[in-house]
Coordinates of C-alpha atoms in Angstrom, one line a residue:
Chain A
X1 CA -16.3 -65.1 -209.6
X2 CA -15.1 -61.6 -210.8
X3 CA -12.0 -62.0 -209.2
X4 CA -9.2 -63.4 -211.9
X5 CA -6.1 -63.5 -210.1
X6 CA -4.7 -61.3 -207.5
X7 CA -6.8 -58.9 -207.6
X8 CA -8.8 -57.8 -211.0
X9 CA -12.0 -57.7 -211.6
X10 CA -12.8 -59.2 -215.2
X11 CA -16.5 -58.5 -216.0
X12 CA -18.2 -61.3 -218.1
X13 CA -21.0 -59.1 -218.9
X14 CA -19.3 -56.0 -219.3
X15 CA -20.4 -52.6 -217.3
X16 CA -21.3 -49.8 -220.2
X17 CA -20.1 -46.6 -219.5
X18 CA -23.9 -45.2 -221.2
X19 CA -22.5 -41.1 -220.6
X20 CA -20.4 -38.6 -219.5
X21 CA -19.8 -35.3 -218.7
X22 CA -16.7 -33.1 -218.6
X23 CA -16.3 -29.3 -217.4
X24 CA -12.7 -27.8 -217.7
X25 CA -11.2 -24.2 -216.5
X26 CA -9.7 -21.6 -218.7
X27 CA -6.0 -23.7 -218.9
X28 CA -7.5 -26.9 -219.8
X29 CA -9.5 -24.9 -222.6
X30 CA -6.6 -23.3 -224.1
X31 CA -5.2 -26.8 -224.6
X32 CA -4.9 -29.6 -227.4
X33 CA -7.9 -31.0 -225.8
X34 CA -10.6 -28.1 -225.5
X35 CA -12.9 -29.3 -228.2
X36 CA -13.6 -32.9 -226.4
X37 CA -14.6 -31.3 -223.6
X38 CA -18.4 -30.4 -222.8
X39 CA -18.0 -27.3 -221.0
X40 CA -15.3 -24.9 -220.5
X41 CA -15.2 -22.0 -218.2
X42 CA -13.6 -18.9 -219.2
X43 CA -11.9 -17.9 -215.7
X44 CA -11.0 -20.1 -212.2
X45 CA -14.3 -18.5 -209.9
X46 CA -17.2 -19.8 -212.4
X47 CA -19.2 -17.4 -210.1
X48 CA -18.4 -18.2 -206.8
X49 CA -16.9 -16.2 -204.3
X50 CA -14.5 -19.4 -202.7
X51 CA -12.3 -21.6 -205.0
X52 CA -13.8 -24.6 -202.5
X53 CA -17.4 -23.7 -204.2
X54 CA -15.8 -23.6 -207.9
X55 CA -14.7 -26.7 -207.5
X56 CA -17.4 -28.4 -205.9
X57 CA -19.9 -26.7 -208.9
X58 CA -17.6 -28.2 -211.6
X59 CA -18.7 -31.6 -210.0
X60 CA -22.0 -30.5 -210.4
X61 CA -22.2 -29.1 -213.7
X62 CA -20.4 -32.2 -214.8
X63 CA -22.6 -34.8 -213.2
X64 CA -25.7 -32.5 -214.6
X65 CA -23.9 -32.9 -217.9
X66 CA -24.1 -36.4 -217.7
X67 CA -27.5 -37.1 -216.4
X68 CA -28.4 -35.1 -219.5
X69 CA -26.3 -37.1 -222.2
X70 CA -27.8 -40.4 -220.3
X71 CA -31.6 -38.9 -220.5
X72 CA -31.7 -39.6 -216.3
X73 CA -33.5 -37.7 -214.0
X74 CA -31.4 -37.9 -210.6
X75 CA -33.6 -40.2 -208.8
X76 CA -32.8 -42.8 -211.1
X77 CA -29.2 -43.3 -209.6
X78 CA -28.5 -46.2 -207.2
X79 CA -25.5 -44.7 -206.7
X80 CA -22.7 -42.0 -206.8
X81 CA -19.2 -43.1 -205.8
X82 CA -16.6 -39.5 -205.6
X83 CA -14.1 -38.3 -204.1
X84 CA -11.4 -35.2 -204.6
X85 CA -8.6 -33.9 -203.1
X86 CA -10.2 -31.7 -200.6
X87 CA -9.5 -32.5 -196.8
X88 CA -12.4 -34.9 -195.8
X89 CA -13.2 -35.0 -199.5
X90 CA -15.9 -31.7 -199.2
X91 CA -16.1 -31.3 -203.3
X92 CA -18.2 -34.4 -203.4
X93 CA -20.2 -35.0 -200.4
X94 CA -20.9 -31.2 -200.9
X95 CA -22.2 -32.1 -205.0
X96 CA -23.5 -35.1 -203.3
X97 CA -25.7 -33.3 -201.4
X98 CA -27.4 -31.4 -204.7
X99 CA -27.6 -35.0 -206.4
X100 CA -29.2 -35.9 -203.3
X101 CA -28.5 -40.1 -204.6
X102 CA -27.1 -42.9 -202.5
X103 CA -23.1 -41.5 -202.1
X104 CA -19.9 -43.8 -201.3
X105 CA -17.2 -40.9 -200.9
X106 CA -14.1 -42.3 -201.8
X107 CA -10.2 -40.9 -201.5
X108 CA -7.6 -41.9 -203.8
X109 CA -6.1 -38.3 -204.4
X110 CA -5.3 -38.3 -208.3
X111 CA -6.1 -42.0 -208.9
X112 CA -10.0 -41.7 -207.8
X113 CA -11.1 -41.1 -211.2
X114 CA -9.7 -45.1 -211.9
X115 CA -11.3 -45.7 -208.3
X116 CA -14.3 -44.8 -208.2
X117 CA -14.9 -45.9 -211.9
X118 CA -13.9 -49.2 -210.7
X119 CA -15.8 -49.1 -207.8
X120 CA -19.3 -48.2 -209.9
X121 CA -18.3 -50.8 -212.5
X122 CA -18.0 -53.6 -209.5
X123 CA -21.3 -52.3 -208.2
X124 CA -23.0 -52.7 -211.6
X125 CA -21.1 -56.0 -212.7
X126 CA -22.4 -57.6 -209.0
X127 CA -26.0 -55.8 -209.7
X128 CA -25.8 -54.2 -206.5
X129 CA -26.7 -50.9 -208.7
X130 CA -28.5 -50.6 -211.8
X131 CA -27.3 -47.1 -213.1
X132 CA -24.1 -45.2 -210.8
X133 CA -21.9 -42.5 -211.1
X134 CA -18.7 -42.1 -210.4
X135 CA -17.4 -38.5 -210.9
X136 CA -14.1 -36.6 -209.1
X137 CA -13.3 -33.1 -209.7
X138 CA -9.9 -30.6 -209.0
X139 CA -9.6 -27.2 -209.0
X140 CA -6.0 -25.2 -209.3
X141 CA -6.3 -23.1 -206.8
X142 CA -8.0 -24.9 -204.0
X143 CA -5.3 -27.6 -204.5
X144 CA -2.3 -24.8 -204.2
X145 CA -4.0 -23.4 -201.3
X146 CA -4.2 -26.7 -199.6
X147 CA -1.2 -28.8 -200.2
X148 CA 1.6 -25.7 -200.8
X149 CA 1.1 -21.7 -201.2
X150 CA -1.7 -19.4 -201.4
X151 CA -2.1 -19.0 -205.1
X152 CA -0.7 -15.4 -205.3
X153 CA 2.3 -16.4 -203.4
X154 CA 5.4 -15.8 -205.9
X155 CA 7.1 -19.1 -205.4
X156 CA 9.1 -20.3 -207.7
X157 CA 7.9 -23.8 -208.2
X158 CA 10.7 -26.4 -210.0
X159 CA 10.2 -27.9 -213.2
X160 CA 9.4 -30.9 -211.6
X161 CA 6.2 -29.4 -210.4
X162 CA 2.8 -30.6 -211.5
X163 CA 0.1 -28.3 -212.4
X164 CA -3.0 -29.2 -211.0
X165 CA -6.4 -29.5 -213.5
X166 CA -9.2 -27.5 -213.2
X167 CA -12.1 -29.7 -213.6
X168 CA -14.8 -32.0 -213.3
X169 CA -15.5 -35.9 -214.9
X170 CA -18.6 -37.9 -214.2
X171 CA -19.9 -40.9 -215.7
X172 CA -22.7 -42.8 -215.1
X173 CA -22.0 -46.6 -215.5
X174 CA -25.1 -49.4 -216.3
X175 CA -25.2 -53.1 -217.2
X176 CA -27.4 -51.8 -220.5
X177 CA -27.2 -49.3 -223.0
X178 CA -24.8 -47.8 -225.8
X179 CA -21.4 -47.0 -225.0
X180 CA -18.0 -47.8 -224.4
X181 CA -17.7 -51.3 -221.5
X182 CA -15.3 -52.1 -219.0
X183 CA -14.0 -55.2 -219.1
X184 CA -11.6 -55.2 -216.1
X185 CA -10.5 -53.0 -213.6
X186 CA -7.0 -53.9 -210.9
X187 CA -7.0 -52.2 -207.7
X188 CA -3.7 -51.0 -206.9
X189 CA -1.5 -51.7 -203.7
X190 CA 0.3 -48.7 -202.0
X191 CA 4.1 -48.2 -203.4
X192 CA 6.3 -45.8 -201.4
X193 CA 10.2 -45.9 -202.9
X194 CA 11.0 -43.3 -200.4
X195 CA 10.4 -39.8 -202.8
X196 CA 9.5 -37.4 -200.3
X197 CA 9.4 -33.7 -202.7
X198 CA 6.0 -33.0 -203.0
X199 CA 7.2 -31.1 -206.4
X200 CA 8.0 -34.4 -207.8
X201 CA 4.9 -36.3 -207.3
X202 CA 5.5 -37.5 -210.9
X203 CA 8.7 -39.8 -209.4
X204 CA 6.9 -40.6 -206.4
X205 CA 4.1 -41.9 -208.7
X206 CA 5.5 -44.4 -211.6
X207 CA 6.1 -47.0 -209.3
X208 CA 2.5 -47.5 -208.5
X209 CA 1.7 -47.0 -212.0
X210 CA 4.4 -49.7 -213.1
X211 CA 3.4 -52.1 -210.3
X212 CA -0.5 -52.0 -211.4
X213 CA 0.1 -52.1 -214.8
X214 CA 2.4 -55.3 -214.2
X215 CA -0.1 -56.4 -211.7
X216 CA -2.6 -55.8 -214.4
X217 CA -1.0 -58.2 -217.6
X218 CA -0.1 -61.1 -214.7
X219 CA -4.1 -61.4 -213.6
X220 CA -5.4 -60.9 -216.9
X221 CA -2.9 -62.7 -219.2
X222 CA -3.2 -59.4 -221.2
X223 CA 0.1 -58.5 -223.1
X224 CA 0.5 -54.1 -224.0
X225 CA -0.5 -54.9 -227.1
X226 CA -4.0 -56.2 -225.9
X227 CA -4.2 -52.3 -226.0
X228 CA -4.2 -49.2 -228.6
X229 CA -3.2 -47.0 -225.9
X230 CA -2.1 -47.4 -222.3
X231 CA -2.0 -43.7 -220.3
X232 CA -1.1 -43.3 -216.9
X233 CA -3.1 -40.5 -215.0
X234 CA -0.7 -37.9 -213.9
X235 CA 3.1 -38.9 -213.8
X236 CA 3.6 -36.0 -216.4
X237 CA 6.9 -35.3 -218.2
X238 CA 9.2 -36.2 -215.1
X239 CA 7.4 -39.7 -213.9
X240 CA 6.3 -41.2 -217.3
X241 CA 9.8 -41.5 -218.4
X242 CA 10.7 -43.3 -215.3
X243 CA 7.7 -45.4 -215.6
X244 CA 8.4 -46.3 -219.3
X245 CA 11.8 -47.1 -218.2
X246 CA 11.2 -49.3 -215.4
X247 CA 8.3 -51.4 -217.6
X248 CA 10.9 -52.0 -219.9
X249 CA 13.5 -53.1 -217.1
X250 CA 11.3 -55.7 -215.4
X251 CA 10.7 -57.1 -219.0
X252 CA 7.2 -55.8 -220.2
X253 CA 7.1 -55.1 -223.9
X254 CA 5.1 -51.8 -223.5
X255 CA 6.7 -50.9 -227.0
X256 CA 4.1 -53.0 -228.4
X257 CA 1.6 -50.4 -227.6
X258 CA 1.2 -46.1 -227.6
X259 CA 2.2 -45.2 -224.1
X260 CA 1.0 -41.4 -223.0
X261 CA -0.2 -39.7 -219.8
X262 CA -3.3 -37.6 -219.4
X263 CA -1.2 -35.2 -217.4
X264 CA 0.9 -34.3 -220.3
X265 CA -2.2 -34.9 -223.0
X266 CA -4.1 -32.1 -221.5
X267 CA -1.8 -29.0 -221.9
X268 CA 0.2 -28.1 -224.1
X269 CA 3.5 -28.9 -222.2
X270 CA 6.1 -26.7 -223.8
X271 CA 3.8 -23.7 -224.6
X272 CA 1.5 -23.6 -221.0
X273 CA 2.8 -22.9 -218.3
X274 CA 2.4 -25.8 -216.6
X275 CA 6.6 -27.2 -215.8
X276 CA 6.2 -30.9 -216.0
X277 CA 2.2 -31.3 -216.8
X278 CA -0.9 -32.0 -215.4
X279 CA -2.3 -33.3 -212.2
X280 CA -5.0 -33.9 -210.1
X281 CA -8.2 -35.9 -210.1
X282 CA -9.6 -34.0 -212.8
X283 CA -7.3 -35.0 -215.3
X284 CA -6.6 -38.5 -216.0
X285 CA -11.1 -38.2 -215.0
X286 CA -11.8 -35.1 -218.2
X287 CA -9.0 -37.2 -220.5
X288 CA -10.7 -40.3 -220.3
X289 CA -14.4 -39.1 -219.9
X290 CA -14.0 -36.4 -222.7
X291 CA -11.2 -37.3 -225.1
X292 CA -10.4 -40.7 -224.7
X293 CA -14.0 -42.3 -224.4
X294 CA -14.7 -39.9 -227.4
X295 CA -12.0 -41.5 -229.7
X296 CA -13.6 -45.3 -228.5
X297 CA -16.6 -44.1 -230.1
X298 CA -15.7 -42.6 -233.3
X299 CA -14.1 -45.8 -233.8
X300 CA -10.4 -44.4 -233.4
X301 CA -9.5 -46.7 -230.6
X302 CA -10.7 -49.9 -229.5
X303 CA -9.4 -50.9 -226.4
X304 CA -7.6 -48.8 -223.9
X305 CA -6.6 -49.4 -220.1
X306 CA -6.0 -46.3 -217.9
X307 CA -4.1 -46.2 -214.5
X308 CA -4.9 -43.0 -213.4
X309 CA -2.0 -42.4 -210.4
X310 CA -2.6 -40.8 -206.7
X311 CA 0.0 -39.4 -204.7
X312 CA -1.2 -39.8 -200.8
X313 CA 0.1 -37.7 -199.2
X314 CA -1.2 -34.7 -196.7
X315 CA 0.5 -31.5 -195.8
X316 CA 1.0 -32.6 -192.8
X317 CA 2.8 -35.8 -193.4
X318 CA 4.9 -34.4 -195.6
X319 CA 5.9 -31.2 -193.0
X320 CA 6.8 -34.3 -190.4
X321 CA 8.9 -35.9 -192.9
X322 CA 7.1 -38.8 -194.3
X323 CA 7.8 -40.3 -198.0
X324 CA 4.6 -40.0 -200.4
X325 CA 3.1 -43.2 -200.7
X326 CA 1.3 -43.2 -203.7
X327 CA -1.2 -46.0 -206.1
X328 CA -2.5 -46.6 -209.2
X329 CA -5.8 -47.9 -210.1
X330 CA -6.5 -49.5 -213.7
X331 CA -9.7 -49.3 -215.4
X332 CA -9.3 -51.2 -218.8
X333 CA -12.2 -49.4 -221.5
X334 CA -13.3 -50.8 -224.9
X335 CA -15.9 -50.3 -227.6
X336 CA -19.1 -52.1 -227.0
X337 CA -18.3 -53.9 -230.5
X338 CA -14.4 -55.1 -229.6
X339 CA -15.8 -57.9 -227.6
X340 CA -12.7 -59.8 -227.6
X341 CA -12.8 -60.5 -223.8
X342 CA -16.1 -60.4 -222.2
X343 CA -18.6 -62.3 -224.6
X344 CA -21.9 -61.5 -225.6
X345 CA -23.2 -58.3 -224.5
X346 CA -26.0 -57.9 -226.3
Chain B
X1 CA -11.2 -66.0 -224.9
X2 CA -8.2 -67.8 -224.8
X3 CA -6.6 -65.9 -221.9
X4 CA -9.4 -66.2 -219.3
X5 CA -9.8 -69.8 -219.3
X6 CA -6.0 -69.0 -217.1
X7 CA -7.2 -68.6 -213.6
X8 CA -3.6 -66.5 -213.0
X9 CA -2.1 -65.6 -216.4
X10 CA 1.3 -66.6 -218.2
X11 CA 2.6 -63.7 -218.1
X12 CA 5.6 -63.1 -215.2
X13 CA 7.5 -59.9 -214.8
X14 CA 10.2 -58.7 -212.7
X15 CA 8.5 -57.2 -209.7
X16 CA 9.2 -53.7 -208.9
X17 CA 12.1 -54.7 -206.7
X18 CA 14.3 -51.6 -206.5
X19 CA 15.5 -49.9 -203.0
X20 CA 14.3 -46.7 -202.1
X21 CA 17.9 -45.7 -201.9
X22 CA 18.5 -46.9 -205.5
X23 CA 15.0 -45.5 -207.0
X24 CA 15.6 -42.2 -205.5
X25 CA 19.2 -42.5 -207.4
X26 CA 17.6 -43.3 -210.0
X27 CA 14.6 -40.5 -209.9
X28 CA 17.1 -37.8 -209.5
X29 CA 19.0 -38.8 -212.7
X30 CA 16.0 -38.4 -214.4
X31 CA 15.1 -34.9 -213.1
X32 CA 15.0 -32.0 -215.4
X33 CA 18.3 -30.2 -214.5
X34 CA 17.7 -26.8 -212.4
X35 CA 19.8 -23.9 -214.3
X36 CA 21.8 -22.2 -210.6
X37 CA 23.5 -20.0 -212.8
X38 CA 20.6 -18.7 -215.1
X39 CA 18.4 -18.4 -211.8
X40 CA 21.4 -16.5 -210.0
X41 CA 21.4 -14.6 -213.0
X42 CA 17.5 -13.9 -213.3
X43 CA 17.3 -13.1 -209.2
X44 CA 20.6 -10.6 -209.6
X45 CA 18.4 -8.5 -212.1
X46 CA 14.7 -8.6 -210.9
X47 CA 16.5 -7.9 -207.2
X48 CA 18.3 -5.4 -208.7
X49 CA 15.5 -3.9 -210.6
X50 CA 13.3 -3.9 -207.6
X51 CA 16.0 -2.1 -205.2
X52 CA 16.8 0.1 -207.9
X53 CA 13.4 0.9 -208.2
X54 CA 13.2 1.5 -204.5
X55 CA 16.2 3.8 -204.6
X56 CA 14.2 5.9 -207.2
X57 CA 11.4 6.4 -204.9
X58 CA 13.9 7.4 -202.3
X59 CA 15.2 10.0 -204.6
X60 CA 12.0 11.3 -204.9
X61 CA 11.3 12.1 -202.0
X62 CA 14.5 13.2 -201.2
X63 CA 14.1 15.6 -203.7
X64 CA 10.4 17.0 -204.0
X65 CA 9.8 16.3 -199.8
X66 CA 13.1 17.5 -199.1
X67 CA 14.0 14.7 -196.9
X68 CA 17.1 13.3 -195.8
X69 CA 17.9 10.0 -197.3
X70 CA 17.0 8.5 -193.2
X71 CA 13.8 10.1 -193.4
X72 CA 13.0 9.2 -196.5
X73 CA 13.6 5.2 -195.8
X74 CA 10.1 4.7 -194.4
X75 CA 7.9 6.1 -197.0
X76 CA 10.3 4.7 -199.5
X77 CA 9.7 1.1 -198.0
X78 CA 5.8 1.8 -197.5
X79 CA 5.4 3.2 -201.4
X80 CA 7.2 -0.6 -202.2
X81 CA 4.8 -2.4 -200.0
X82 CA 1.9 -0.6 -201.6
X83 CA 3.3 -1.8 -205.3
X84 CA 3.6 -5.4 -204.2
X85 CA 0.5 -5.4 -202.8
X86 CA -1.3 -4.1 -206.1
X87 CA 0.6 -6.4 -208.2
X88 CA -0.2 -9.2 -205.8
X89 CA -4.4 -8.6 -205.5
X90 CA -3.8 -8.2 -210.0
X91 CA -2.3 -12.0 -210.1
X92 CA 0.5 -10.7 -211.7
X93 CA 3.1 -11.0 -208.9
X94 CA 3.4 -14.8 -208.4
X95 CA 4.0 -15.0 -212.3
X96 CA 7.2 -12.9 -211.9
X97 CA 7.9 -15.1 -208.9
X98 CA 8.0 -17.7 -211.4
X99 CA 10.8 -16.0 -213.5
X100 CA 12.4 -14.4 -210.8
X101 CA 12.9 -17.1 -208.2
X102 CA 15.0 -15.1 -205.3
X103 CA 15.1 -12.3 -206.9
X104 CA 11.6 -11.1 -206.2
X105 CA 11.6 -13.2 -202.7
X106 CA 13.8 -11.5 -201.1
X107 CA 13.4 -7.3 -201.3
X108 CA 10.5 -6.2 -199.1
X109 CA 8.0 -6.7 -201.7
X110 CA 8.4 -10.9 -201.3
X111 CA 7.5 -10.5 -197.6
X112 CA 4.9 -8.5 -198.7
X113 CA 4.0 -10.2 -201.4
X114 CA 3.2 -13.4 -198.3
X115 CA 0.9 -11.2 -196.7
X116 CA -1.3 -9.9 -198.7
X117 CA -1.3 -13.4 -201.0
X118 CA -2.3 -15.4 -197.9
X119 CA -4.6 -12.6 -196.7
X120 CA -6.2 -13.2 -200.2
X121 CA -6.6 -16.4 -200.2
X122 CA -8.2 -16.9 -196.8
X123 CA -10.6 -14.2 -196.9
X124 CA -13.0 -16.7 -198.2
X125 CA -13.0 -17.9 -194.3
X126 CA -13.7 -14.8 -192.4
X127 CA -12.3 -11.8 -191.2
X128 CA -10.9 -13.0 -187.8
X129 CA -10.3 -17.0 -188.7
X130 CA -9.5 -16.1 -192.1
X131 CA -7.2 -13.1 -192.9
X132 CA -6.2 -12.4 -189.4
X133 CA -4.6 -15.7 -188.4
X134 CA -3.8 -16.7 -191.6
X135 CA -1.8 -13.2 -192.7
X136 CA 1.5 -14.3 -191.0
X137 CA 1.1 -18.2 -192.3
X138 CA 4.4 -17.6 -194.4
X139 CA 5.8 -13.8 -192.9
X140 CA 5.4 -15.6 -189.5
X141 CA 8.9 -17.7 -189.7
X142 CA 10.5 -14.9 -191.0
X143 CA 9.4 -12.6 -187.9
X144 CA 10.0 -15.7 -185.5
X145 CA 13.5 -16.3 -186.9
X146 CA 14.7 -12.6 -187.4
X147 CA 13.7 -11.7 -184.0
X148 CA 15.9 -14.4 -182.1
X149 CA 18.5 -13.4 -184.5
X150 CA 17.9 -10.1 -183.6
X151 CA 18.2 -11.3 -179.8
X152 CA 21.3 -13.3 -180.3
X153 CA 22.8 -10.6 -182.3
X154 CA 22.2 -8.3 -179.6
X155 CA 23.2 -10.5 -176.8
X156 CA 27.0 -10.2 -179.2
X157 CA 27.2 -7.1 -178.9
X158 CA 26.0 -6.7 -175.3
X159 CA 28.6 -9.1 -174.1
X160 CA 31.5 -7.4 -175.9
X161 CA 30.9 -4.1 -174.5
X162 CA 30.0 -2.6 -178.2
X163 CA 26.5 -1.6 -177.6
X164 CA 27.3 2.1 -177.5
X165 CA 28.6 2.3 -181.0
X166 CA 25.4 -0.1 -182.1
X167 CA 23.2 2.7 -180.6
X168 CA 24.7 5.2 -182.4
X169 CA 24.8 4.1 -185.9
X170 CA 21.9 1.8 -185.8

């Protein structure tokens, strides 16, 4: 059985993520980052003439990306699990469409890059699939024109604001082949502590990301230090604080390991303009895919879990009062070679 | 190995147990403090700057047009709507926004400023679907609200017998 525990999925024979493929907008490529990723654009159209089309061709350059780096043709996909923060998720089923393979649309606002990683792992661990992707994408200015202001609206936005990435991560996960595994994945339960600013999604987020990651260490026995680096996908400099603090108060020695975020990893948080740092789907999904999975494979880090964070909320709940509920989803990543959990691959 | 042969593992925590009362306590001692004073401060001079810049273009027209200041008001207010507008369609007025808070939200140019952005940004779905119901998405409230206000302001006057002196001087 997969199942260890409550509810994480701990792969004997760990999935191999075999390649991936990142495309980033002109922000993302002015920050620390830039170089890990595989393409970046030099302005937010990328040639088309709605921001819903950029964003859906970031998926589709960054699935292309991947096939490439995996030396796939497209029909070779069982599957491709996605979804994006687009009402009825159009980014994907729309890149879908051009893939034209099998397609499980899924929604977890900021944490589907975790999601439908873990979702594609489970697929290949069960061998329901032999080679799927699972790929998410954002886009700044589709994501301001949905959940707040048109995007040349001069709104002051607080410096608890997030700034949504402009990007696209796919990877195409297989039981064979070279490249970092999964060795577990925990599926995150809905936490709402009542935060209901939608310019503090980072506050609204870190307790899903500390119940996950708590959730995570009980069903796997793991301690932090199992890990060279834990991130969290977008609490940014407001939430991962909070988070940090609130590990620490429930008794969970995460000073044993480097703690970051993607969403403050990816800009350069006192220089961009960006108030607390990053968000959306595409970037906990470009900092694992590009930099993170990257560093596995130069050798610079071994083992790494990532609990990318979504906030679910809708404009319209939010307009009728609601709180945010929001979730965290955990994909732990290591080097093919680490092999401490997981036995023989090869 | 050692730790899978655990079904559930050693480890125990303290669940995530706090209220939403006290989490939001404690999320909002956490929040990056908001400057009132520095954002009165910033909103007093880009307001400033804006109506000053407004009672330049008055002037000018007062002077070359030979107006009086009453007939210059109008295309003093349109020649303002016309610069918001530009700086809007360049992306360059949301960024002062950013700095300015009120101060750039409130002269003519903010409502402006909601127009054209949201006529911008919908174009993408048509002219009629798009631009034309989507133009008033933000301006709309501020219509809505200052009409009634308008009403109930005027109902004031009507009932205290003043409407004369409003008619005059209005």
């Amino acid at each position: 059985m997969l199942l260890q525990g409550k509810r994480t999925w701990v792969y004997p024979k760990p999935p191999v993520i075999i390649a991936t493929g990142t495309v980033v907008g002109p922000d993302e490529g002015e920050g620390p980052l830039a170089s890990d990723f595989d393409l970046v654009h030099p302005d937010l159209e990328v040639g088309q003439p709605s921001w819903e089309k950029s964003e859906r061709v970031l998926l589709e350059q960054a699935s292309d990306i991947a096939l490439q780096h995996a030396k796939l043709s497209k029909d070779k996909l069982s599957f491709f699990v996605g979804g994006d923060l687009m009402n009825q998720i159009i980014s994907n089923s729309f890149a879908a469409r051009t893939l034209g393979a099998p397609y499980l649309g899924v929604f977890g606002a900021c944490s589907t890059s975790m999601e439908s990683l873990a979702v594609a792992s489970l697929m290949v661990a069960s061998g329901a699939g032999e080679y799927v992707m699972a790929g998410t994408c954002s886009h700044n200015c589709t994501a301001e024109k949905q959940f707040r202001y048109p995007t040349e609206y001069g709104s002051q936005k607080p410096p608890t604001a997030q700034y949504t990435v402009t990007g696209a991560g796919a990877s195409i996960v297989s039981g064979e082949g070279d490249g970092p595994v999964i060795t577990a994945a925990t599926v995150g339960k809905i936490m709402d502590l009542g935060i209901k600013d939608p310019f503090n999604m980072g506050a609204a987020m870190a307790p899903a990301a500390v119940d996950t990651i708590q959730g995570h260490f009980q069903d796997t026995g793991r301690e932090p230090g199992y890990y060279d680096l834990i991130v969290t996908g977008d609490l940014a400099g407001v939430g991962h604080p909070i988070a940090t603090e609130m590990l620490r108060r429930n008794g969970v020695p995460i000073e044993q390991t480097i703690f970051h975020d993607c969403g403050l990893m990816i800009y350069d948080v006192d220089k961009q303009k960006v108030q607390a740092g990053g968000s959306g789907c595409a970037c906990s999904a470009v900092v694992t895919y590009g930099h993170l999975l990257k560093r596995i494979r130069k050798g610079e880090l071994k083992r790494i879990l990532v609990v990318a964070t979504g906030a679910l909320l809708s404009p319209l709940s939010y307009q009728q009062g609601e709180s945010i509920p929001c979730i965290a989803h955990a994909v732990a990543i290591e080097a093919q070679n680490s092999n401490r959990q997981g036995g023989a691959v090869q | 190995m050692a730790e899978k042969s655990a079904g559930r593992g050693t480890k125990s925590y303290k669940p995530v147990s706090m209220s939403s009362k006290e989490y939001q306590a404690f999320a909002k001692a956490r929040e990056p403090s908001r400057s009132v004073w520095t954002n009165c401060l910033k909103a007093f001079l880009v307001g400033g700057l804006i109506c000053t810049i407004g009672q330049g273009v008055q002037q000018f027209f007062m002077a070359v047009f030979d107006m009086s200041a009453r007939e210059a008001g109008n295309p003093t207010v349109a020649i303002m709507i016309l610069l918001s507008v530009i700086l809007t369609s360049m992306g360059v007025y949301d960024k002062i926004a950013q700095w300015a808070g009120a101060g750039s939200a409130v002269p003519v140019t903010g409502f402006a400023n909601s127009m054209a952005s949201a006529a911008i940004e919908h174009r993408s779905e048509g002219l009629v679907l798009g631009v034309g119901s989507n133009m008033f998405k933000l301006a709309g409230s501020v219509i809505v609200f200052g009409v009634v206000a308008a009403f109930v302001i005027g109902i004031i006057f009507w009932v205290f017998g003043i409407g004369a002196w409003h008619a005059t001087t209005g």
